[in-house]
mmCIF file of C-alpha atoms and ligand atoms in Angstrom:
data_model
loop_
_atom_site.group_PDB
_atom_site.id
_atom_site.type_symbol
_atom_site.label_atom_id
_atom_site.label_comp_id
_atom_site.label_asym_id
_atom_site.label_seq_id
_atom_site.Cartn_x
_atom_site.Cartn_y
_atom_site.Cartn_z
ATOM 1 C CA MET A 25 -12.671 -22.440 -7.542
ATOM 2 C CA TYR A 26 -10.105 -20.339 -6.709
ATOM 3 C CA GLU A 27 -10.841 -17.637 -4.359
ATOM 4 C CA LEU A 28 -8.698 -14.453 -2.930
ATOM 5 C CA ARG A 29 -10.052 -12.643 0.254
ATOM 6 C CA ILE A 30 -9.209 -9.145 0.665
ATOM 7 C CA CYS A 31 -9.167 -7.525 3.886
ATOM 8 C CA HIS A 32 -10.045 -3.518 3.479
ATOM 9 C CA LEU A 33 -8.681 -1.931 6.787
ATOM 10 C CA TYR A 34 -10.765 1.204 7.929
ATOM 11 C CA PRO A 35 -12.371 1.488 4.600
ATOM 12 C CA ASP A 36 -14.192 4.823 5.848
ATOM 13 C CA ILE A 37 -11.772 6.406 7.631
ATOM 14 C CA LEU A 38 -8.686 5.786 5.799
ATOM 15 C CA ASN A 39 -9.798 6.304 1.594
ATOM 16 C CA LEU A 40 -7.879 9.489 0.335
ATOM 17 C CA TYR A 41 -7.729 10.353 -3.517
ATOM 18 C CA GLY A 42 -9.673 7.245 -4.245
ATOM 19 C CA ASP A 43 -7.519 4.739 -2.536
ATOM 20 C CA ARG A 44 -10.301 2.361 -2.719
ATOM 21 C CA GLY A 45 -9.793 2.023 -6.638
ATOM 22 C CA ASN A 46 -6.888 -0.445 -5.949
ATOM 23 C CA ILE A 47 -9.574 -2.649 -4.235
ATOM 24 C CA ILE A 48 -11.536 -2.342 -7.548
ATOM 25 C CA CYS A 49 -8.880 -3.002 -9.464
ATOM 26 C CA MET A 50 -7.939 -6.232 -7.620
ATOM 27 C CA THR A 51 -11.226 -7.689 -7.878
ATOM 28 C CA LYS A 52 -11.866 -6.875 -11.476
ATOM 29 C CA ARG A 53 -8.358 -8.667 -12.124
ATOM 30 C CA MET A 54 -9.443 -11.691 -10.452
ATOM 31 C CA GLU A 55 -13.284 -11.674 -11.900
ATOM 32 C CA TRP A 56 -11.657 -11.106 -15.706
ATOM 33 C CA ARG A 57 -9.428 -14.863 -14.781
ATOM 34 C CA GLY A 58 -12.681 -16.395 -13.293
ATOM 35 C CA ILE A 59 -11.167 -15.968 -9.387
ATOM 36 C CA LYS A 60 -13.678 -15.175 -6.748
ATOM 37 C CA THR A 61 -12.966 -12.249 -4.548
ATOM 38 C CA GLN A 62 -14.364 -11.285 -1.048
ATOM 39 C CA VAL A 63 -13.639 -7.860 0.485
ATOM 40 C CA THR A 64 -14.358 -7.249 4.335
ATOM 41 C CA GLY A 65 -14.502 -4.084 5.616
ATOM 42 C CA ILE A 66 -13.087 -4.058 9.019
ATOM 43 C CA SER A 67 -13.319 -0.592 10.638
ATOM 44 C CA VAL A 68 -13.082 0.790 14.779
ATOM 45 C CA GLY A 69 -14.937 -1.789 17.003
ATOM 46 C CA ASP A 70 -14.715 -4.795 14.351
ATOM 47 C CA ALA A 71 -12.701 -7.726 15.272
ATOM 48 C CA LEU A 72 -10.052 -8.341 13.170
ATOM 49 C CA ASN A 73 -8.834 -12.378 13.028
ATOM 50 C CA TYR A 74 -6.017 -11.903 10.283
ATOM 51 C CA GLU A 75 -6.177 -15.526 9.465
ATOM 52 C CA ASP A 76 -9.221 -14.938 7.411
ATOM 53 C CA TYR A 77 -7.436 -12.907 4.834
ATOM 54 C CA ASP A 78 -5.100 -13.394 2.054
ATOM 55 C CA ILE A 79 -4.673 -9.738 1.405
ATOM 56 C CA PHE A 80 -4.814 -6.536 3.610
ATOM 57 C CA PHE A 81 -5.139 -3.288 2.020
ATOM 58 C CA ILE A 82 -5.158 0.110 4.028
ATOM 59 C CA GLY A 83 -5.585 3.325 2.337
ATOM 60 C CA GLY A 84 -4.057 6.957 3.190
ATOM 61 C CA GLY A 85 -5.498 9.657 5.844
ATOM 62 C CA GLN A 86 -5.350 13.016 7.174
ATOM 63 C CA ASP A 87 -3.425 13.200 10.226
ATOM 64 C CA PHE A 88 -6.980 14.139 12.382
ATOM 65 C CA GLU A 89 -8.166 10.195 10.671
ATOM 66 C CA GLN A 90 -4.483 8.747 11.787
ATOM 67 C CA GLY A 91 -4.820 9.810 15.307
ATOM 68 C CA VAL A 92 -8.809 8.898 15.528
ATOM 69 C CA LEU A 93 -7.423 5.326 14.792
ATOM 70 C CA LEU A 94 -4.750 5.138 17.778
ATOM 71 C CA GLU A 95 -7.108 4.030 20.177
ATOM 72 C CA ASP A 96 -8.525 1.190 17.990
ATOM 73 C CA LEU A 97 -5.320 -0.302 16.994
ATOM 74 C CA ALA A 98 -4.411 -0.312 20.800
ATOM 75 C CA GLN A 99 -7.315 -2.672 21.100
ATOM 76 C CA GLY A 100 -5.922 -5.713 19.309
ATOM 77 C CA LYS A 101 -5.492 -4.889 15.994
ATOM 78 C CA ALA A 102 -2.225 -3.424 15.889
ATOM 79 C CA ARG A 103 -1.119 -7.177 17.570
ATOM 80 C CA GLN A 104 -3.212 -8.762 14.334
ATOM 81 C CA ILE A 105 -1.648 -6.804 12.114
ATOM 82 C CA THR A 106 2.039 -7.115 13.339
ATOM 83 C CA GLU A 107 1.466 -11.205 13.739
ATOM 84 C CA ALA A 108 -0.096 -11.141 10.329
ATOM 85 C CA ILE A 109 3.249 -9.153 8.621
ATOM 86 C CA GLU A 110 5.465 -11.883 10.604
ATOM 87 C CA ALA A 111 3.416 -14.566 9.204
ATOM 88 C CA GLU A 112 3.995 -13.475 5.621
ATOM 89 C CA LYS A 113 0.645 -12.048 4.863
ATOM 90 C CA VAL A 114 0.579 -9.949 1.699
ATOM 91 C CA PHE A 115 -0.182 -5.952 2.428
ATOM 92 C CA LEU A 116 -0.810 -3.237 0.306
ATOM 93 C CA ALA A 117 -0.536 0.024 2.553
ATOM 94 C CA ILE A 118 -0.875 3.530 0.483
ATOM 95 C CA CYS A 119 0.722 7.087 2.397
ATOM 96 C CA GLY A 120 -1.244 6.932 6.150
ATOM 97 C CA GLY A 121 -1.394 3.678 5.905
ATOM 98 C CA TYR A 122 1.663 2.897 5.235
ATOM 99 C CA GLN A 123 2.638 5.358 7.969
ATOM 100 C CA MET A 124 0.738 3.563 10.499
ATOM 101 C CA LEU A 125 2.577 0.388 9.972
ATOM 102 C CA GLY A 126 5.806 1.979 11.155
ATOM 103 C CA GLN A 127 6.870 2.836 14.878
ATOM 104 C CA TYR A 128 5.504 6.538 14.834
ATOM 105 C CA TYR A 129 4.285 9.821 13.111
ATOM 106 C CA LYS A 130 5.368 13.030 14.515
ATOM 107 C CA THR A 131 3.023 15.721 12.921
ATOM 108 C CA TRP A 132 4.426 18.993 11.544
ATOM 109 C CA ASP A 133 2.433 20.792 14.391
ATOM 110 C CA GLY A 134 4.102 18.637 17.556
ATOM 111 C CA GLN A 135 1.366 16.093 17.630
ATOM 112 C CA GLN A 136 2.699 12.506 18.589
ATOM 113 C CA CYS A 137 1.226 9.571 17.112
ATOM 114 C CA ASP A 138 2.692 6.232 18.278
ATOM 115 C CA PHE A 139 1.691 3.441 15.677
ATOM 116 C CA ILE A 140 2.165 -0.259 15.204
ATOM 117 C CA GLY A 141 5.921 -0.491 14.923
ATOM 118 C CA ALA A 142 5.341 -3.772 12.571
ATOM 119 C CA LEU A 143 7.994 -1.673 10.732
ATOM 120 C CA ASP A 144 11.375 -0.465 11.008
ATOM 121 C CA LEU A 145 10.731 3.086 10.077
ATOM 122 C CA TYR A 146 9.385 6.277 11.464
ATOM 123 C CA THR A 147 7.862 9.543 10.022
ATOM 124 C CA VAL A 148 8.361 13.143 10.597
ATOM 125 C CA GLY A 149 5.965 15.751 9.026
ATOM 126 C CA GLU A 150 6.927 19.180 7.867
ATOM 127 C CA LYS A 151 4.394 22.395 7.028
ATOM 128 C CA GLU A 152 5.519 22.025 3.242
ATOM 129 C CA ARG A 153 3.811 18.868 1.979
ATOM 130 C CA MET A 154 5.480 16.626 -0.861
ATOM 131 C CA ILE A 155 2.625 17.036 -3.703
ATOM 132 C CA GLY A 156 2.486 15.407 -7.436
ATOM 133 C CA ASN A 157 3.247 13.116 -9.954
ATOM 134 C CA TYR A 158 6.178 10.860 -9.226
ATOM 135 C CA MET A 159 7.366 7.590 -10.649
ATOM 136 C CA TYR A 160 9.604 5.002 -9.019
ATOM 137 C CA GLN A 161 11.767 2.081 -9.627
ATOM 138 C CA CYS A 162 11.408 -1.117 -7.786
ATOM 139 C CA GLY A 163 14.167 -3.780 -6.695
ATOM 140 C CA ALA A 164 15.119 -6.834 -8.830
ATOM 141 C CA GLY A 165 12.963 -8.979 -6.371
ATOM 142 C CA ASP A 166 9.986 -6.986 -7.683
ATOM 143 C CA GLY A 167 11.068 -7.084 -11.067
ATOM 144 C CA ASN A 168 12.309 -3.871 -11.447
ATOM 145 C CA LEU A 169 9.097 -2.104 -12.254
ATOM 146 C CA THR A 170 8.645 1.321 -12.901
ATOM 147 C CA VAL A 171 6.116 2.735 -11.121
ATOM 148 C CA VAL A 172 4.182 5.989 -11.515
ATOM 149 C CA GLY A 173 2.244 7.486 -9.131
ATOM 150 C CA PHE A 174 0.515 10.692 -7.181
ATOM 151 C CA GLU A 175 2.058 11.635 -3.892
ATOM 152 C CA ASN A 176 0.637 13.825 -1.120
ATOM 153 C CA HIS A 177 2.147 13.741 2.185
ATOM 154 C CA SER A 178 3.605 16.001 4.973
ATOM 155 C CA GLY A 179 5.100 13.079 6.639
ATOM 156 C CA LYS A 180 8.684 12.564 5.918
ATOM 157 C CA THR A 181 9.383 8.577 6.181
ATOM 158 C CA TYR A 182 12.815 7.584 6.943
ATOM 159 C CA LEU A 183 13.644 3.591 6.963
ATOM 160 C CA GLY A 184 15.269 1.441 9.395
ATOM 161 C CA GLN A 185 17.603 -1.348 8.607
ATOM 162 C CA GLY A 186 15.040 -3.770 8.809
ATOM 163 C CA VAL A 187 13.179 -3.073 5.678
ATOM 164 C CA ARG A 188 14.381 -2.090 2.693
ATOM 165 C CA PRO A 189 12.853 0.526 0.034
ATOM 166 C CA MET A 190 9.953 -0.508 -2.120
ATOM 167 C CA GLY A 191 11.741 1.908 -4.792
ATOM 168 C CA THR A 192 14.302 4.198 -5.719
ATOM 169 C CA VAL A 193 12.631 7.508 -6.851
ATOM 170 C CA LEU A 194 12.783 8.704 -10.376
ATOM 171 C CA ALA A 195 10.865 11.678 -10.529
ATOM 172 C CA GLY A 196 8.895 13.472 -7.558
ATOM 173 C CA TYR A 197 10.036 13.222 -3.353
ATOM 174 C CA GLY A 198 9.245 9.700 -2.392
ATOM 175 C CA ASN A 199 9.707 8.715 1.189
ATOM 176 C CA ASN A 200 11.486 12.296 2.327
ATOM 177 C CA GLY A 201 12.517 13.987 -1.017
ATOM 178 C CA LYS A 202 16.097 13.383 0.375
ATOM 179 C CA ASP A 203 17.288 9.983 0.047
ATOM 180 C CA LYS A 204 15.560 8.974 -3.040
ATOM 181 C CA THR A 205 13.840 5.859 -1.613
ATOM 182 C CA GLU A 206 10.492 5.192 -1.904
ATOM 183 C CA GLY A 207 7.869 3.307 0.306
ATOM 184 C CA ALA A 208 9.093 -0.021 2.014
ATOM 185 C CA ARG A 209 9.660 -3.559 1.537
ATOM 186 C CA TYR A 210 9.502 -5.928 4.258
ATOM 187 C CA LYS A 211 8.181 -9.663 4.065
ATOM 188 C CA ASN A 212 5.068 -9.769 2.077
ATOM 189 C CA VAL A 213 4.524 -5.659 2.699
ATOM 190 C CA PHE A 214 4.332 -3.245 -0.055
ATOM 191 C CA ALA A 215 4.058 0.262 1.526
ATOM 192 C CA THR A 216 4.142 2.931 -0.397
ATOM 193 C CA TYR A 217 3.286 7.086 -0.914
ATOM 194 C CA SER A 218 1.530 6.687 -3.923
ATOM 195 C CA HIS A 219 -2.750 7.152 -3.840
ATOM 196 C CA GLY A 220 -5.471 6.938 -6.018
ATOM 197 C CA PRO A 221 -4.875 4.682 -9.034
ATOM 198 C CA LEU A 222 -1.581 3.247 -8.032
ATOM 199 C CA LEU A 223 -2.822 -0.188 -9.104
ATOM 200 C CA PRO A 224 -5.134 0.459 -12.226
ATOM 201 C CA LYS A 225 -2.038 2.710 -13.894
ATOM 202 C CA ASN A 226 0.513 -0.052 -12.704
ATOM 203 C CA PRO A 227 -0.909 -3.495 -13.805
ATOM 204 C CA LYS A 228 2.540 -5.304 -13.803
ATOM 205 C CA LEU A 229 2.855 -4.462 -10.030
ATOM 206 C CA ALA A 230 -0.938 -5.013 -9.699
ATOM 207 C CA ASP A 231 -0.490 -8.752 -10.477
ATOM 208 C CA HIS A 232 2.657 -8.975 -8.828
ATOM 209 C CA ILE A 233 1.057 -8.313 -5.376
ATOM 210 C CA LEU A 234 -1.926 -10.458 -6.531
ATOM 211 C CA LYS A 235 0.386 -13.261 -7.403
ATOM 212 C CA THR A 236 2.321 -13.067 -4.339
ATOM 213 C CA ALA A 237 -1.067 -13.453 -2.422
ATOM 214 C CA LEU A 238 -2.513 -16.129 -4.136
ATOM 215 C CA LEU A 239 0.831 -18.461 -4.756
ATOM 216 C CA ARG A 240 0.801 -18.531 -0.614
ATOM 217 C CA ARG A 241 -2.729 -20.388 -0.790
ATOM 218 C CA TYR A 242 -2.423 -21.804 -4.183
ATOM 219 C CA PRO A 243 1.089 -22.728 -4.900
ATOM 220 C CA ASP A 244 0.518 -24.619 -8.727
ATOM 221 C CA LEU A 245 -1.775 -21.672 -9.950
ATOM 222 C CA CYS A 246 -0.797 -19.933 -13.068
ATOM 223 C CA LEU A 247 -2.622 -16.615 -13.491
ATOM 224 C CA GLU A 248 -3.479 -16.170 -16.976
ATOM 225 C CA GLU A 249 -1.992 -12.908 -19.014
ATOM 226 C CA LEU A 250 -4.905 -10.078 -19.488
ATOM 227 C CA ASP A 251 -4.826 -7.792 -22.249
ATOM 228 C CA ASP A 252 -3.730 -4.225 -20.651
ATOM 229 C CA THR A 253 -3.167 -2.011 -23.306
ATOM 230 C CA PHE A 254 -5.372 0.453 -21.855
ATOM 231 C CA GLU A 255 -3.752 0.475 -18.763
ATOM 232 C CA ASN A 256 -0.164 0.313 -20.026
ATOM 233 C CA ASN A 257 -0.689 3.058 -22.587
ATOM 234 C CA ALA A 258 -1.703 5.105 -19.095
ATOM 235 C CA HIS A 259 1.255 3.891 -17.405
ATOM 236 C CA ASP A 260 3.847 4.799 -20.228
ATOM 237 C CA TYR A 261 1.714 8.132 -20.945
ATOM 238 C CA MET A 262 2.506 9.339 -17.475
ATOM 239 C CA GLN A 263 6.012 7.784 -17.878
ATOM 240 C CA HIS A 264 6.976 9.713 -20.638
ATOM 241 C CA LEU A 265 5.220 12.650 -19.043
ATOM 242 C CA LEU A 266 7.394 12.660 -16.061
ATOM 243 C CA HIS A 267 10.785 12.024 -17.953
ATOM 244 C CA GLY A 268 9.879 15.728 -19.230
HETATM 245 N N1 LIG B 21 -1.314 12.531 6.877
HETATM 246 C C1 LIG B 21 -0.043 11.996 6.163
HETATM 247 C C2 LIG B 21 0.566 12.805 5.779
HETATM 248 O O1 LIG B 21 0.336 14.293 5.460
HETATM 249 C C3 LIG B 21 -0.788 11.015 5.255
HETATM 250 C C4 LIG B 21 -1.078 11.984 4.100
HETATM 251 C C5 LIG B 21 -1.787 10.981 3.106
HETATM 252 O O2 LIG B 21 -2.079 9.899 3.626
HETATM 253 N N2 LIG B 21 -1.914 11.350 1.980
HETATM 254 O O3 LIG B 21 1.885 12.939 5.563
#
């Protein structure tokens, strides 16, 4: 029987706006296909061995919570996460979790958080937050998917040469409100500002990410199509609203 092992990093600390819904969505989409899912929460003080998992999920958090994690990251998790990324494990990282994979985050009130540095990007906060429903288009490597979502961040993220954006902003702010980039892609890392129902509202992206993880382990696996009428309606409704 096929199996997918999900590692939910800091589930009790990084979980803004229902980011956990992405775990529920992945689990459900596997269950509907008869694939077993094992979800393991790894938080402060827990040992992490990246080889035990297929997908890593990191949700968003407030500046305070991001600061609280620095010590724990420094005690081995930052290295494990970097090695996992280099070993092409699949990551889905949202907002604060996305920022955490980068080099640093300088908060709007001048606090410097030196992060993992696994991705070539950095974030600088500004007092005025970027909030609202938004939409972006992924690159050709990710099927040119149109992703609808919700963003709420003070940090403005700037990408270096070592990563590419996850998409181009069609409506809303994205990484920094200026250069029309949204999120970051590197190896099998999917990093985005899109909170809450990212995967339920974007079922094609959900399957794309799941497939990326499953095919690494089961190269011959054929993921059967699901009836996504309901999910696609939610997606298309948002897309329609955002196009004005
Ligand atoms: N604290 C970070 C910011 O404001 C991340 C916020 C979030 O995860 N929503 O930019």
